[in-house]
Amino acid sequence: MNILANTVVTLTFKLFDASNKLIEESPEPLTYLHGGHSGIFPKIEEALNTKTTGDSISVTLEPEDAFGEYDPKMIRIEPLADL
């Protein structure tokens, strides 16, 4: 089955930094609805279009492709009791 719009996709991932150091790996598969429903970054969805079960992809995301540039002014620490 090919990945197309409105297909439920389950995947595992490994996240590497710019030095190719592993920084995160999915402990369990991630599931989302493919097709622009904001379930995953658009650049990753684009790379997954028409792929099929067992296929692998590698995608390089720049800050603008994900959450944007790091801005320490956007960090806010809240008391645990407030969560």
PDB file of C-alpha atoms in Angstrom:
ATOM      1  CA  MET A   1       0.000   0.000   0.000  1.00  0.00           C
ATOM      2  CA  ASN A   2       1.381   3.397  -0.973  1.00  0.00           C
ATOM      3  CA  ILE A   3       1.327   6.416   1.307  1.00  0.00           C
ATOM      4  CA  LEU A   4      -1.164   8.904  -0.111  1.00  0.00           C
ATOM      5  CA  ALA A   5      -3.456  11.595   1.314  1.00  0.00           C
ATOM      6  CA  ASN A   6      -5.699  10.388   4.146  1.00  0.00           C
ATOM      7  CA  THR A   7      -3.604   7.277   4.769  1.00  0.00           C
ATOM      8  CA  VAL A   8      -2.810   6.340   8.363  1.00  0.00           C
ATOM      9  CA  VAL A   9       0.974   5.995   8.553  1.00  0.00           C
ATOM     10  CA  THR A  10       2.987   4.274  11.265  1.00  0.00           C
ATOM     11  CA  LEU A  11       6.722   4.869  11.350  1.00  0.00           C
ATOM     12  CA  THR A  12       9.807   4.749  13.510  1.00  0.00           C
ATOM     13  CA  PHE A  13      12.515   7.373  13.385  1.00  0.00           C
ATOM     14  CA  LYS A  14      16.048   8.243  14.392  1.00  0.00           C
ATOM     15  CA  LEU A  15      16.967  11.887  14.891  1.00  0.00           C
ATOM     16  CA  PHE A  16      20.560  12.989  14.334  1.00  0.00           C
ATOM     17  CA  ASP A  17      22.211  16.353  14.896  1.00  0.00           C
ATOM     18  CA  ALA A  18      24.327  18.163  12.293  1.00  0.00           C
ATOM     19  CA  SER A  19      27.367  16.101  13.363  1.00  0.00           C
ATOM     20  CA  ASN A  20      25.462  12.870  12.659  1.00  0.00           C
ATOM     21  CA  LYS A  21      25.231  12.079  16.382  1.00  0.00           C
ATOM     22  CA  LEU A  22      22.084  10.180  17.373  1.00  0.00           C
ATOM     23  CA  ILE A  23      20.039  12.386  19.715  1.00  0.00           C
ATOM     24  CA  GLU A  24      16.677  10.598  19.744  1.00  0.00           C
ATOM     25  CA  GLU A  25      15.113   7.371  18.553  1.00  0.00           C
ATOM     26  CA  SER A  26      11.436   6.469  18.655  1.00  0.00           C
ATOM     27  CA  PRO A  27      10.861   4.012  21.504  1.00  0.00           C
ATOM     28  CA  GLU A  28       7.578   3.000  19.879  1.00  0.00           C
ATOM     29  CA  PRO A  29       6.140   3.568  16.396  1.00  0.00           C
ATOM     30  CA  LEU A  30       4.570   6.966  15.688  1.00  0.00           C
ATOM     31  CA  THR A  31       1.182   7.037  13.934  1.00  0.00           C
ATOM     32  CA  TYR A  32      -0.333  10.011  12.088  1.00  0.00           C
ATOM     33  CA  LEU A  33      -2.836  10.818   9.322  1.00  0.00           C
ATOM     34  CA  HIS A  34      -0.932  11.665   6.130  1.00  0.00           C
ATOM     35  CA  GLY A  35      -2.009  14.471   3.831  1.00  0.00           C
ATOM     36  CA  GLY A  36      -1.494  17.902   5.352  1.00  0.00           C
ATOM     37  CA  HIS A  37      -3.412  17.373   8.578  1.00  0.00           C
ATOM     38  CA  SER A  38      -0.528  18.858  10.646  1.00  0.00           C
ATOM     39  CA  GLY A  39       0.418  15.470  12.075  1.00  0.00           C
ATOM     40  CA  ILE A  40       4.052  15.684  11.000  1.00  0.00           C
ATOM     41  CA  PHE A  41       6.421  18.232   9.432  1.00  0.00           C
ATOM     42  CA  PRO A  42       5.467  18.989   5.784  1.00  0.00           C
ATOM     43  CA  LYS A  43       8.955  18.208   4.447  1.00  0.00           C
ATOM     44  CA  ILE A  44       8.755  14.715   5.971  1.00  0.00           C
ATOM     45  CA  GLU A  45       5.259  14.179   4.535  1.00  0.00           C
ATOM     46  CA  GLU A  46       6.555  15.196   1.118  1.00  0.00           C
ATOM     47  CA  ALA A  47       9.392  12.655   1.353  1.00  0.00           C
ATOM     48  CA  LEU A  48       6.947   9.926   2.390  1.00  0.00           C
ATOM     49  CA  ASN A  49       4.495  10.511  -0.487  1.00  0.00           C
ATOM     50  CA  THR A  50       4.035   7.309  -2.526  1.00  0.00           C
ATOM     51  CA  LYS A  51       6.402   5.290  -0.300  1.00  0.00           C
ATOM     52  CA  THR A  52       5.259   1.837   0.753  1.00  0.00           C
ATOM     53  CA  THR A  53       5.623  -0.527   3.703  1.00  0.00           C
ATOM     54  CA  GLY A  54       9.260  -1.177   4.542  1.00  0.00           C
ATOM     55  CA  ASP A  55      10.652   1.842   2.658  1.00  0.00           C
ATOM     56  CA  SER A  56      13.188   4.093   4.370  1.00  0.00           C
ATOM     57  CA  ILE A  57      13.796   7.798   3.872  1.00  0.00           C
ATOM     58  CA  SER A  58      16.335  10.304   5.091  1.00  0.00           C
ATOM     59  CA  VAL A  59      15.271  13.932   5.447  1.00  0.00           C
ATOM     60  CA  THR A  60      17.375  16.918   6.484  1.00  0.00           C
ATOM     61  CA  LEU A  61      15.312  19.547   8.266  1.00  0.00           C
ATOM     62  CA  GLU A  62      16.489  23.109   8.615  1.00  0.00           C
ATOM     63  CA  PRO A  63      15.063  25.169  11.512  1.00  0.00           C
ATOM     64  CA  GLU A  64      12.479  26.750   9.190  1.00  0.00           C
ATOM     65  CA  ASP A  65      11.272  23.245   8.264  1.00  0.00           C
ATOM     66  CA  ALA A  66      10.475  22.460  11.897  1.00  0.00           C
ATOM     67  CA  PHE A  67      10.202  24.777  14.909  1.00  0.00           C
ATOM     68  CA  GLY A  68      12.347  27.709  13.754  1.00  0.00           C
ATOM     69  CA  GLU A  69      15.601  29.076  15.118  1.00  0.00           C
ATOM     70  CA  TYR A  70      16.365  28.604  18.823  1.00  0.00           C
ATOM     71  CA  ASP A  71      15.380  31.696  20.798  1.00  0.00           C
ATOM     72  CA  PRO A  72      16.308  31.637  24.509  1.00  0.00           C
ATOM     73  CA  LYS A  73      13.777  34.438  25.130  1.00  0.00           C
ATOM     74  CA  MET A  74      11.029  31.926  24.304  1.00  0.00           C
ATOM     75  CA  ILE A  75      11.984  29.646  27.223  1.00  0.00           C
ATOM     76  CA  ARG A  76       9.640  29.876  30.186  1.00  0.00           C
ATOM     77  CA  ILE A  77       9.951  27.824  33.347  1.00  0.00           C
ATOM     78  CA  GLU A  78       6.747  27.116  35.244  1.00  0.00           C
ATOM     79  CA  PRO A  79       6.314  25.496  38.659  1.00  0.00           C
ATOM     80  CA  LEU A  80       5.439  21.811  38.370  1.00  0.00           C
ATOM     81  CA  ALA A  81       2.348  22.431  40.476  1.00  0.00           C
ATOM     82  CA  ASP A  82       0.981  24.702  37.720  1.00  0.00           C
ATOM     83  CA  LEU A  83       1.029  21.966  35.112  1.00  0.00           C
TER      84      LEU A  83
END
